């Protein structure tokens, strides 16, 4: 099976995911801090509202997936939805970081409604941008490599805000960051720094995201599948490998905690919100290395074994990092080593879901990328919200206050535990369903070859 994607297509897909995830990462890292420091919202209440809005918006994921599987446009089944998401995503990202005069109940209504609308716009772009990976090439090996490259860019994009935000704050006249006012001690961000960062990130992110629409091709042939929601649910239940992937992701939802409280962790551990770049870069380097070597590991050991191995490793190194503590330079190497697990656990569900789509087509003759990636997108969003909410609960339990820069030892220890050990514990839980995932080795190769013969015969 020949390689079919050109370099510019791989680059376009990678930059597109980078841009999209830069927007998602900004909200994930700075939204709660904005609500707490600028809008004076209770972080625990804000976290619950974010979780509820995410769960409510998750109903939209299967709707988008169903519409994708029903579509038969000339530009493909995924790309029209990507194009339709760009303007709403751009506008609503800026709205999220707009300082409004609401307080009390009206503020919490504003938080819930605006974040719900943003989540709907995000879903409209997220489901097709993930699902299109399954149709960019019919070659499973090429697909694994492309997904690996693109998800490396995606991970960088998700973490980009920890570098971008301090730089933007330095450039804004009257800004409060990094060196503070007139060289005094670092002070919390001001509202216009949040807003300008949001506008700049959203604008650049949406421009890059549009490259997927203009430069990528959908090569795997398909027919329009007019499925009801009941049909989608039955298709999911009959796709046992996909069920294992989704259950695994839910069991490991706490792996999202570290990213959700990274800004607060930097404030507590390093004494400044802006030093979040230090935490983010140290972990991101490990994650990028992991994503680069994951295809090699998959080729040698298979997806299932790599996932299990990296998850066990993640648990062990996370516990070691917590035991090492924050009073020594060894914290930084430990955070780097923690990052080595995230590439595998972030990348593997994308690859496995594409394989599950092939499996379902092999078994039934129906190709339902929209439904499969809608379920994955729903799962990722809910787990991200659950992880962030759990992290905010830890912040509340630790008596974290966004307005101060000096913290009690008990606060530091509790937040460091949430930042290191807790994600590792959830990584261990995530491996349980993987023992029943069987689209690996010769079975995977056989499915790919038989599907290719079917398509050639039909053509």
Tab-separated table of C-alpha atoms in Angstrom:
chain	number	residue	atom	x	y	z
A	1	UNK	CA	0.000	0.000	0.000
A	2	UNK	CA	1.652	3.191	-1.227
A	3	UNK	CA	2.027	6.457	0.624
A	4	UNK	CA	-0.428	8.946	-0.797
A	5	UNK	CA	-0.122	12.188	1.190
A	6	UNK	CA	2.174	14.995	0.071
A	7	UNK	CA	4.294	16.973	2.495
A	8	UNK	CA	2.129	20.094	2.203
A	9	UNK	CA	-0.947	18.074	3.192
A	10	UNK	CA	0.752	16.651	6.288
A	11	UNK	CA	1.934	20.159	7.151
A	12	UNK	CA	-1.541	21.638	6.621
A	13	UNK	CA	-3.202	19.026	8.828
A	14	UNK	CA	-0.552	19.470	11.523
A	15	UNK	CA	-0.776	23.271	11.508
A	16	UNK	CA	-4.562	23.060	11.477
A	17	UNK	CA	-4.615	20.935	14.631
A	18	UNK	CA	-1.974	23.200	16.176
A	19	UNK	CA	-4.148	26.272	15.620
A	20	UNK	CA	-7.321	24.626	16.860
A	21	UNK	CA	-5.689	23.252	19.995
A	22	UNK	CA	-4.000	26.586	20.751
A	23	UNK	CA	-7.500	27.979	21.277
A	24	UNK	CA	-8.624	24.981	23.343
A	25	UNK	CA	-5.448	25.080	25.434
A	26	UNK	CA	-5.874	28.779	26.173
A	27	UNK	CA	-9.317	28.220	27.655
A	28	UNK	CA	-8.251	25.101	29.486
A	29	UNK	CA	-5.316	26.852	31.165
A	30	UNK	CA	-6.523	30.422	31.697
A	31	UNK	CA	-10.330	30.438	31.725
A	32	UNK	CA	-10.725	29.512	35.402
A	33	UNK	CA	-7.956	31.901	36.431
A	34	UNK	CA	-9.680	34.712	34.491
A	35	UNK	CA	-12.973	34.017	36.240
A	36	UNK	CA	-11.286	33.931	39.651
A	37	UNK	CA	-8.897	36.892	39.425
A	38	UNK	CA	-10.799	39.277	37.121
A	39	UNK	CA	-14.453	38.353	37.623
A	40	UNK	CA	-14.149	37.392	41.325
A	41	UNK	CA	-15.936	34.094	40.718
A	42	UNK	CA	-15.688	31.129	43.078
A	43	UNK	CA	-13.341	28.662	41.353
A	44	UNK	CA	-15.252	25.615	42.586
A	45	UNK	CA	-18.573	26.968	41.277
A	46	UNK	CA	-16.954	27.999	37.989
A	47	UNK	CA	-15.468	24.520	37.641
A	48	UNK	CA	-18.843	22.885	38.176
A	49	UNK	CA	-20.472	25.205	35.613
A	50	UNK	CA	-17.753	24.404	33.086
A	51	UNK	CA	-18.295	20.703	33.694
A	52	UNK	CA	-22.079	20.966	33.315
A	53	UNK	CA	-21.787	23.095	30.165
A	54	UNK	CA	-19.343	20.591	28.695
A	55	UNK	CA	-21.651	17.668	29.445
A	56	UNK	CA	-24.678	19.504	28.022
A	57	UNK	CA	-22.754	20.456	24.875
A	58	UNK	CA	-21.610	16.848	24.519
A	59	UNK	CA	-25.109	16.043	23.278
A	60	UNK	CA	-24.124	18.007	20.175
A	61	UNK	CA	-21.220	15.639	19.384
A	62	UNK	CA	-23.336	12.723	18.097
A	63	UNK	CA	-25.516	15.224	16.216
A	64	UNK	CA	-22.447	16.511	14.362
A	65	UNK	CA	-21.200	12.967	13.846
A	66	UNK	CA	-24.543	11.936	12.388
A	67	UNK	CA	-24.592	14.939	10.052
A	68	UNK	CA	-21.069	14.078	8.893
A	69	UNK	CA	-22.015	10.496	8.066
A	70	UNK	CA	-25.097	11.744	6.188
A	71	UNK	CA	-23.184	14.345	4.160
A	72	UNK	CA	-22.177	13.883	0.538
A	73	UNK	CA	-20.768	17.250	-0.501
A	74	UNK	CA	-18.270	17.738	-3.312
A	75	UNK	CA	-15.555	18.893	-0.911
A	76	UNK	CA	-15.953	15.781	1.263
A	77	UNK	CA	-17.833	14.734	4.360
A	78	UNK	CA	-15.629	16.460	6.968
A	79	UNK	CA	-14.258	19.675	5.463
A	80	UNK	CA	-17.544	21.641	5.209
A	81	UNK	CA	-18.037	21.313	8.956
A	82	UNK	CA	-14.511	22.544	9.652
A	83	UNK	CA	-15.182	25.647	7.554
A	84	UNK	CA	-18.516	26.292	9.275
A	85	UNK	CA	-16.919	26.262	12.743
A	86	UNK	CA	-14.295	28.946	12.184
A	87	UNK	CA	-16.240	32.215	12.618
A	88	UNK	CA	-18.242	31.098	15.705
A	89	UNK	CA	-15.067	29.782	17.327
A	90	UNK	CA	-13.218	33.031	16.654
A	91	UNK	CA	-15.939	35.283	18.062
A	92	UNK	CA	-16.840	33.210	21.111
A	93	UNK	CA	-13.215	32.756	22.210
A	94	UNK	CA	-12.924	36.540	22.510
A	95	UNK	CA	-16.291	36.746	24.305
A	96	UNK	CA	-15.171	34.240	26.960
A	97	UNK	CA	-12.361	36.594	28.062
A	98	UNK	CA	-14.433	39.771	27.957
A	99	UNK	CA	-14.726	41.497	31.335
A	100	UNK	CA	-18.402	42.124	32.095
A	101	UNK	CA	-20.010	43.987	34.999
A	102	UNK	CA	-21.971	40.967	36.241
A	103	UNK	CA	-21.552	39.555	39.724
A	104	UNK	CA	-23.270	36.860	41.749
A	105	UNK	CA	-25.942	34.788	40.012
A	106	UNK	CA	-25.884	36.850	36.803
A	107	UNK	CA	-22.130	36.230	36.491
A	108	UNK	CA	-22.545	32.470	36.807
A	109	UNK	CA	-25.327	32.517	34.201
A	110	UNK	CA	-23.001	34.464	31.886
A	111	UNK	CA	-20.184	31.949	32.458
A	112	UNK	CA	-22.444	28.988	31.757
A	113	UNK	CA	-24.139	30.381	28.635
A	114	UNK	CA	-21.005	31.735	26.951
A	115	UNK	CA	-19.006	28.604	27.645
A	116	UNK	CA	-21.854	26.400	26.414
A	117	UNK	CA	-21.991	28.339	23.128
A	118	UNK	CA	-18.211	28.157	22.796
A	119	UNK	CA	-18.335	24.399	23.407
A	120	UNK	CA	-20.907	23.960	20.633
A	121	UNK	CA	-18.701	25.900	18.206
A	122	UNK	CA	-15.689	23.878	19.292
A	123	UNK	CA	-17.565	20.623	18.702
A	124	UNK	CA	-18.455	21.696	15.179
A	125	UNK	CA	-14.731	21.862	14.394
A	126	UNK	CA	-13.393	19.203	16.746
A	127	UNK	CA	-15.357	16.171	15.531
A	128	UNK	CA	-14.502	16.587	11.808
A	129	UNK	CA	-10.876	17.596	12.457
A	130	UNK	CA	-10.349	14.348	14.352
A	131	UNK	CA	-12.461	12.188	12.066
A	132	UNK	CA	-10.772	13.350	8.879
A	133	UNK	CA	-7.628	11.506	10.018
A	134	UNK	CA	-9.353	8.237	9.095
A	135	UNK	CA	-9.898	9.275	5.461
A	136	UNK	CA	-6.715	11.179	4.620
A	137	UNK	CA	-5.125	7.898	3.479
A	138	UNK	CA	-6.244	4.245	3.313
A	139	UNK	CA	-2.745	3.103	4.322
A	140	UNK	CA	-2.798	2.272	8.087
A	141	UNK	CA	0.957	2.717	8.518
A	142	UNK	CA	0.945	6.086	6.769
A	143	UNK	CA	-2.099	7.078	8.797
A	144	UNK	CA	-0.328	6.225	12.053
A	145	UNK	CA	2.676	8.331	11.042
A	146	UNK	CA	0.524	11.276	9.930
A	147	UNK	CA	-1.565	11.153	13.101
A	148	UNK	CA	1.653	11.033	15.132
A	149	UNK	CA	3.107	14.100	13.411
A	150	UNK	CA	-0.158	16.030	13.525
A	151	UNK	CA	-0.806	15.195	17.162
A	152	UNK	CA	2.689	16.312	18.079
A	153	UNK	CA	1.750	19.680	16.597
A	154	UNK	CA	-1.605	19.421	18.371
A	155	UNK	CA	0.111	18.896	21.722
A	156	UNK	CA	2.437	21.835	21.098
A	157	UNK	CA	-0.584	23.962	20.212
A	158	UNK	CA	-2.402	22.914	23.371
A	159	UNK	CA	0.579	24.033	25.455
A	160	UNK	CA	1.442	27.127	23.387
A	161	UNK	CA	-0.496	29.488	25.642
A	162	UNK	CA	2.017	29.081	28.464
A	163	UNK	CA	4.597	30.785	26.223
A	164	UNK	CA	2.320	33.132	24.278
A	165	UNK	CA	0.505	34.677	27.258
A	166	UNK	CA	3.618	36.039	29.064
A	167	UNK	CA	4.943	37.442	25.763
A	168	UNK	CA	1.655	39.218	25.015
A	169	UNK	CA	1.614	40.610	28.540
A	170	UNK	CA	5.085	42.086	28.032
A	171	UNK	CA	3.992	43.800	24.811
A	172	UNK	CA	0.839	45.420	26.223
A	173	UNK	CA	1.403	48.964	27.575
A	174	UNK	CA	0.558	49.125	31.252
A	175	UNK	CA	0.681	45.365	31.564
A	176	UNK	CA	1.378	43.823	34.918
A	177	UNK	CA	3.274	40.696	34.073
A	178	UNK	CA	6.739	39.207	34.414
A	179	UNK	CA	8.472	42.282	35.834
A	180	UNK	CA	5.413	43.927	37.396
A	181	UNK	CA	4.697	47.617	37.529
A	182	UNK	CA	7.888	49.690	37.395
A	183	UNK	CA	10.035	46.669	38.089
A	184	UNK	CA	8.212	45.693	41.260
A	185	UNK	CA	7.189	42.175	42.222
A	186	UNK	CA	5.140	40.182	39.732
A	187	UNK	CA	1.403	40.885	39.960
A	188	UNK	CA	-1.677	39.077	38.571
A	189	UNK	CA	-2.759	39.594	34.982
A	190	UNK	CA	-5.143	42.415	34.118
A	191	UNK	CA	-8.290	42.079	32.013
A	192	UNK	CA	-6.971	43.524	28.756
A	193	UNK	CA	-4.060	41.074	28.810
A	194	UNK	CA	-6.511	38.186	28.886
A	195	UNK	CA	-8.647	39.739	26.126
A	196	UNK	CA	-5.792	40.627	23.749
A	197	UNK	CA	-4.274	37.186	24.190
A	198	UNK	CA	-7.642	35.563	23.429
A	199	UNK	CA	-8.209	37.649	20.285
A	200	UNK	CA	-4.695	37.025	18.963
A	201	UNK	CA	-4.791	33.297	19.706
A	202	UNK	CA	-8.263	32.886	18.194
A	203	UNK	CA	-7.377	34.798	15.027
A	204	UNK	CA	-4.137	32.936	14.334
A	205	UNK	CA	-5.636	29.609	15.413
A	206	UNK	CA	-8.608	29.905	13.070
A	207	UNK	CA	-6.414	30.910	10.120
A	208	UNK	CA	-4.250	27.827	10.649
A	209	UNK	CA	-7.312	25.631	11.210
A	210	UNK	CA	-8.729	26.665	7.835
A	211	UNK	CA	-5.683	25.114	6.102
A	212	UNK	CA	-7.249	21.681	6.624
A	213	UNK	CA	-10.240	22.745	4.512
A	214	UNK	CA	-8.183	24.263	1.708
A	215	UNK	CA	-5.229	21.844	1.426
A	216	UNK	CA	-6.251	18.378	2.637
A	217	UNK	CA	-7.958	15.641	0.596
A	218	UNK	CA	-10.354	12.925	1.734
A	219	UNK	CA	-9.088	9.826	-0.062
A	220	UNK	CA	-11.002	6.925	1.479
A	221	UNK	CA	-14.235	6.399	-0.502
A	222	UNK	CA	-17.536	6.501	1.384
A	223	UNK	CA	-21.263	6.419	0.932
A	224	UNK	CA	-23.766	8.571	2.794
A	225	UNK	CA	-24.998	6.657	5.866
A	226	UNK	CA	-28.443	7.858	6.957
A	227	UNK	CA	-28.345	6.730	10.567
A	228	UNK	CA	-30.701	7.638	13.389
A	229	UNK	CA	-29.387	8.231	16.890
A	230	UNK	CA	-30.585	4.751	17.749
A	231	UNK	CA	-28.601	3.355	14.818
A	232	UNK	CA	-25.512	5.203	16.056
A	233	UNK	CA	-25.903	3.760	19.540
A	234	UNK	CA	-26.328	0.225	18.167
A	235	UNK	CA	-23.285	0.710	15.937
A	236	UNK	CA	-21.258	1.806	18.946
A	237	UNK	CA	-22.387	-1.163	21.051
A	238	UNK	CA	-21.509	-3.592	18.283
A	239	UNK	CA	-18.045	-2.093	17.868
A	240	UNK	CA	-16.404	-3.750	20.871
A	241	UNK	CA	-12.875	-2.422	20.243
A	242	UNK	CA	-14.184	1.149	20.133
A	243	UNK	CA	-16.036	0.568	23.405
A	244	UNK	CA	-12.766	-0.484	25.037
A	245	UNK	CA	-11.056	2.708	23.814
A	246	UNK	CA	-13.849	4.901	25.180
A	247	UNK	CA	-14.103	3.112	28.532
A	248	UNK	CA	-10.322	3.373	28.910
A	249	UNK	CA	-10.442	7.110	28.282
A	250	UNK	CA	-13.173	7.607	30.878
A	251	UNK	CA	-11.304	5.601	33.495
A	252	UNK	CA	-8.244	7.767	32.888
A	253	UNK	CA	-10.028	11.125	32.974
A	254	UNK	CA	-7.858	12.330	35.859
A	255	UNK	CA	-4.861	12.479	33.525
A	256	UNK	CA	-6.326	15.830	32.410
A	257	UNK	CA	-5.917	17.364	35.875
A	258	UNK	CA	-2.359	18.573	35.424
A	259	UNK	CA	-3.116	20.688	32.361
A	260	UNK	CA	-6.297	22.035	33.935
A	261	UNK	CA	-4.470	23.485	36.953
A	262	UNK	CA	-1.108	24.251	35.341
A	263	UNK	CA	-1.383	28.028	35.766
A	264	UNK	CA	-2.283	27.665	39.439
A	265	UNK	CA	0.479	25.078	39.936
A	266	UNK	CA	3.033	27.529	38.519
A	267	UNK	CA	1.788	30.216	40.871
A	268	UNK	CA	2.099	27.897	43.867
A	269	UNK	CA	5.268	26.001	42.985
A	270	UNK	CA	7.290	28.716	41.253
A	271	UNK	CA	5.763	31.924	42.620
A	272	UNK	CA	4.323	33.359	39.396
A	273	UNK	CA	1.571	32.641	36.886
A	274	UNK	CA	3.969	33.522	34.076
A	275	UNK	CA	6.426	30.813	35.051
A	276	UNK	CA	3.775	28.378	33.821
A	277	UNK	CA	5.934	28.398	30.679
A	278	UNK	CA	8.628	26.585	32.668
A	279	UNK	CA	6.256	23.834	33.776
A	280	UNK	CA	4.617	23.626	30.357
A	281	UNK	CA	7.810	23.467	28.328
A	282	UNK	CA	9.508	20.890	30.563
A	283	UNK	CA	6.529	18.520	30.298
A	284	UNK	CA	5.804	19.331	26.642
A	285	UNK	CA	9.340	18.395	25.549
A	286	UNK	CA	8.865	14.950	27.053
A	287	UNK	CA	5.460	14.665	25.420
A	288	UNK	CA	6.797	15.618	21.974
A	289	UNK	CA	9.597	13.065	22.238
A	290	UNK	CA	7.018	10.466	23.220
A	291	UNK	CA	4.842	11.243	20.194
A	292	UNK	CA	7.846	11.065	17.882
A	293	UNK	CA	8.876	7.597	19.059
A	294	UNK	CA	5.352	6.183	19.482
A	295	UNK	CA	5.001	5.053	15.808
A	296	UNK	CA	8.300	3.185	16.143
A	297	UNK	CA	7.120	1.534	19.351
A	298	UNK	CA	3.773	0.659	17.748
A	299	UNK	CA	5.499	-0.979	14.801
A	300	UNK	CA	7.546	-3.133	17.158
A	301	UNK	CA	5.124	-3.881	20.001
A	302	UNK	CA	1.615	-2.964	18.768
A	303	UNK	CA	-0.826	-0.294	19.962
A	304	UNK	CA	-2.212	-2.192	22.921
A	305	UNK	CA	1.141	-3.104	24.439
A	306	UNK	CA	2.528	0.395	23.968
A	307	UNK	CA	-0.528	1.930	25.637
A	308	UNK	CA	-0.342	-0.420	28.614
A	309	UNK	CA	3.406	-0.017	28.987
A	310	UNK	CA	3.342	3.782	28.832
A	311	UNK	CA	0.424	3.975	31.254
A	312	UNK	CA	2.205	1.824	33.851
A	313	UNK	CA	5.323	3.915	33.338
A	314	UNK	CA	3.227	7.069	33.840
A	315	UNK	CA	1.945	5.822	37.164
A	316	UNK	CA	5.406	4.925	38.455
A	317	UNK	CA	7.140	8.148	37.408
A	318	UNK	CA	4.260	10.331	38.668
A	319	UNK	CA	4.454	8.819	42.137
A	320	UNK	CA	8.251	9.199	42.124
A	321	UNK	CA	7.886	12.865	41.111
A	322	UNK	CA	5.568	13.524	44.041
A	323	UNK	CA	7.890	11.775	46.482
A	324	UNK	CA	10.872	13.772	45.197
A	325	UNK	CA	8.952	16.937	46.096
A	326	UNK	CA	9.336	20.587	45.132
A	327	UNK	CA	12.354	21.560	47.245
A	328	UNK	CA	14.952	20.176	44.846
A	329	UNK	CA	16.025	20.693	41.226
A	330	UNK	CA	15.086	17.030	40.615
A	331	UNK	CA	11.473	18.201	40.241
A	332	UNK	CA	12.215	19.374	36.691
A	333	UNK	CA	13.708	16.111	35.367
A	334	UNK	CA	10.771	14.298	36.948
A	335	UNK	CA	8.258	16.540	35.153
A	336	UNK	CA	10.111	15.887	31.892
A	337	UNK	CA	9.908	12.147	32.499
A	338	UNK	CA	6.178	12.473	33.262
A	339	UNK	CA	5.760	14.100	29.857
A	340	UNK	CA	7.087	10.961	28.154
A	341	UNK	CA	3.820	9.153	28.891
A	342	UNK	CA	1.438	11.765	27.494
A	343	UNK	CA	2.359	11.275	23.840
A	344	UNK	CA	1.240	7.683	23.895
A	345	UNK	CA	-1.956	8.183	25.853
A	346	UNK	CA	-2.904	11.259	23.790
A	347	UNK	CA	-2.035	9.768	20.424
A	348	UNK	CA	-3.181	6.185	20.852
A	349	UNK	CA	-6.969	6.819	21.081
A	350	UNK	CA	-6.824	8.690	17.745
A	351	UNK	CA	-5.016	5.804	16.042
A	352	UNK	CA	-7.158	3.134	17.679
A	353	UNK	CA	-10.410	4.881	16.722
A	354	UNK	CA	-9.344	4.981	13.069
A	355	UNK	CA	-8.608	1.252	13.306
A	356	UNK	CA	-12.027	0.708	14.896
A	357	UNK	CA	-13.658	2.486	11.945
A	358	UNK	CA	-11.871	0.069	9.608
A	359	UNK	CA	-12.979	-2.838	11.782
A	360	UNK	CA	-16.634	-1.778	11.633
A	361	UNK	CA	-16.471	-1.354	7.847
A	362	UNK	CA	-14.851	-4.792	7.597
A	363	UNK	CA	-17.653	-6.350	9.661
A	364	UNK	CA	-20.691	-4.473	8.288
A	365	UNK	CA	-19.706	-2.739	5.053
A	366	UNK	CA	-20.591	0.642	6.618
A	367	UNK	CA	-18.019	3.340	7.226
A	368	UNK	CA	-19.034	5.614	10.108
A	369	UNK	CA	-16.116	7.913	10.938
A	370	UNK	CA	-18.542	10.635	11.979
A	371	UNK	CA	-20.205	8.505	14.638
A	372	UNK	CA	-16.941	7.003	15.919
A	373	UNK	CA	-15.086	10.284	16.246
A	374	UNK	CA	-18.168	11.997	17.663
A	375	UNK	CA	-18.093	9.484	20.511
A	376	UNK	CA	-14.345	10.020	20.941
A	377	UNK	CA	-14.742	13.802	20.857
A	378	UNK	CA	-17.554	13.628	23.393
A	379	UNK	CA	-15.400	11.450	25.615
A	380	UNK	CA	-12.361	13.714	25.395
A	381	UNK	CA	-14.369	16.830	26.188
A	382	UNK	CA	-16.224	15.319	29.111
A	383	UNK	CA	-13.018	13.839	30.527
A	384	UNK	CA	-11.220	17.156	30.120
A	385	UNK	CA	-14.050	18.878	31.969
A	386	UNK	CA	-14.060	16.181	34.671
A	387	UNK	CA	-10.301	16.440	35.075
A	388	UNK	CA	-10.390	20.239	35.243
A	389	UNK	CA	-13.291	20.172	37.714
A	390	UNK	CA	-11.467	17.658	39.902
A	391	UNK	CA	-8.381	19.856	39.785
A	392	UNK	CA	-10.407	22.885	40.846
A	393	UNK	CA	-11.834	20.881	43.736
A	394	UNK	CA	-8.261	20.180	44.831
A	395	UNK	CA	-7.523	23.912	44.586
A	396	UNK	CA	-10.478	24.656	46.834
A	397	UNK	CA	-9.432	21.919	49.269
A	398	UNK	CA	-5.902	23.357	49.301
A	399	UNK	CA	-7.246	26.883	50.058
A	400	UNK	CA	-5.703	28.299	46.870
A	401	UNK	CA	-6.174	32.072	46.412
A	402	UNK	CA	-5.386	33.565	43.002
A	403	UNK	CA	-4.736	36.995	44.522
A	404	UNK	CA	-1.743	35.981	46.659
A	405	UNK	CA	1.781	34.848	45.801
A	406	UNK	CA	2.833	33.197	49.111
A	407	UNK	CA	1.295	29.853	50.059
A	408	UNK	CA	1.301	27.516	53.040
A	409	UNK	CA	3.322	24.265	52.786
A	410	UNK	CA	0.084	22.262	52.990
A	411	UNK	CA	-1.308	24.160	49.975
A	412	UNK	CA	1.858	23.522	47.983
A	413	UNK	CA	1.886	19.810	48.839
A	414	UNK	CA	-1.799	19.300	48.005
A	415	UNK	CA	-1.562	21.041	44.636
A	416	UNK	CA	1.664	19.221	43.749
A	417	UNK	CA	-0.058	15.934	44.567
A	418	UNK	CA	-2.920	16.886	42.226
A	419	UNK	CA	-0.404	17.932	39.551
A	420	UNK	CA	1.727	14.761	39.653
A	421	UNK	CA	0.501	11.713	41.581
A	422	UNK	CA	-3.224	11.902	40.819
A	423	UNK	CA	-2.823	11.833	36.993
A	424	UNK	CA	-0.506	8.858	37.436
A	425	UNK	CA	-3.107	6.947	39.436
A	426	UNK	CA	-5.688	7.523	36.729
A	427	UNK	CA	-3.197	6.388	34.068
A	428	UNK	CA	-3.020	3.039	35.809
A	429	UNK	CA	-6.825	2.723	35.833
A	430	UNK	CA	-6.971	3.418	32.089
A	431	UNK	CA	-5.184	0.187	31.147
A	432	UNK	CA	-7.932	-2.135	32.446
A	433	UNK	CA	-10.124	-2.221	29.272
A	434	UNK	CA	-7.085	-2.346	26.975
A	435	UNK	CA	-6.538	-6.025	27.756
A	436	UNK	CA	-9.671	-6.737	25.670
A	437	UNK	CA	-8.690	-4.510	22.710
A	438	UNK	CA	-7.678	-6.841	19.861
A	439	UNK	CA	-7.262	-4.780	16.651
A	440	UNK	CA	-3.530	-5.409	16.627
A	441	UNK	CA	-0.875	-7.314	14.716
A	442	UNK	CA	-1.993	-9.679	11.963
A	443	UNK	CA	-5.682	-8.995	12.551
A	444	UNK	CA	-5.169	-5.297	11.838
A	445	UNK	CA	-3.116	-6.040	8.719
A	446	UNK	CA	-5.722	-8.501	7.443
A	447	UNK	CA	-8.534	-5.969	7.887
A	448	UNK	CA	-6.617	-3.258	6.009
A	449	UNK	CA	-5.748	-5.561	3.070
A	450	UNK	CA	-9.273	-6.936	2.693
A	451	UNK	CA	-10.786	-3.454	2.781
A	452	UNK	CA	-8.366	-2.323	0.093
A	453	UNK	CA	-9.358	-5.268	-2.126
A	454	UNK	CA	-13.043	-4.492	-1.626
A	455	UNK	CA	-12.516	-0.880	-2.660
A	456	UNK	CA	-10.501	-1.868	-5.712
A	457	UNK	CA	-13.175	-4.359	-6.751
A	458	UNK	CA	-15.939	-1.804	-6.257
A	459	UNK	CA	-13.996	0.841	-8.184
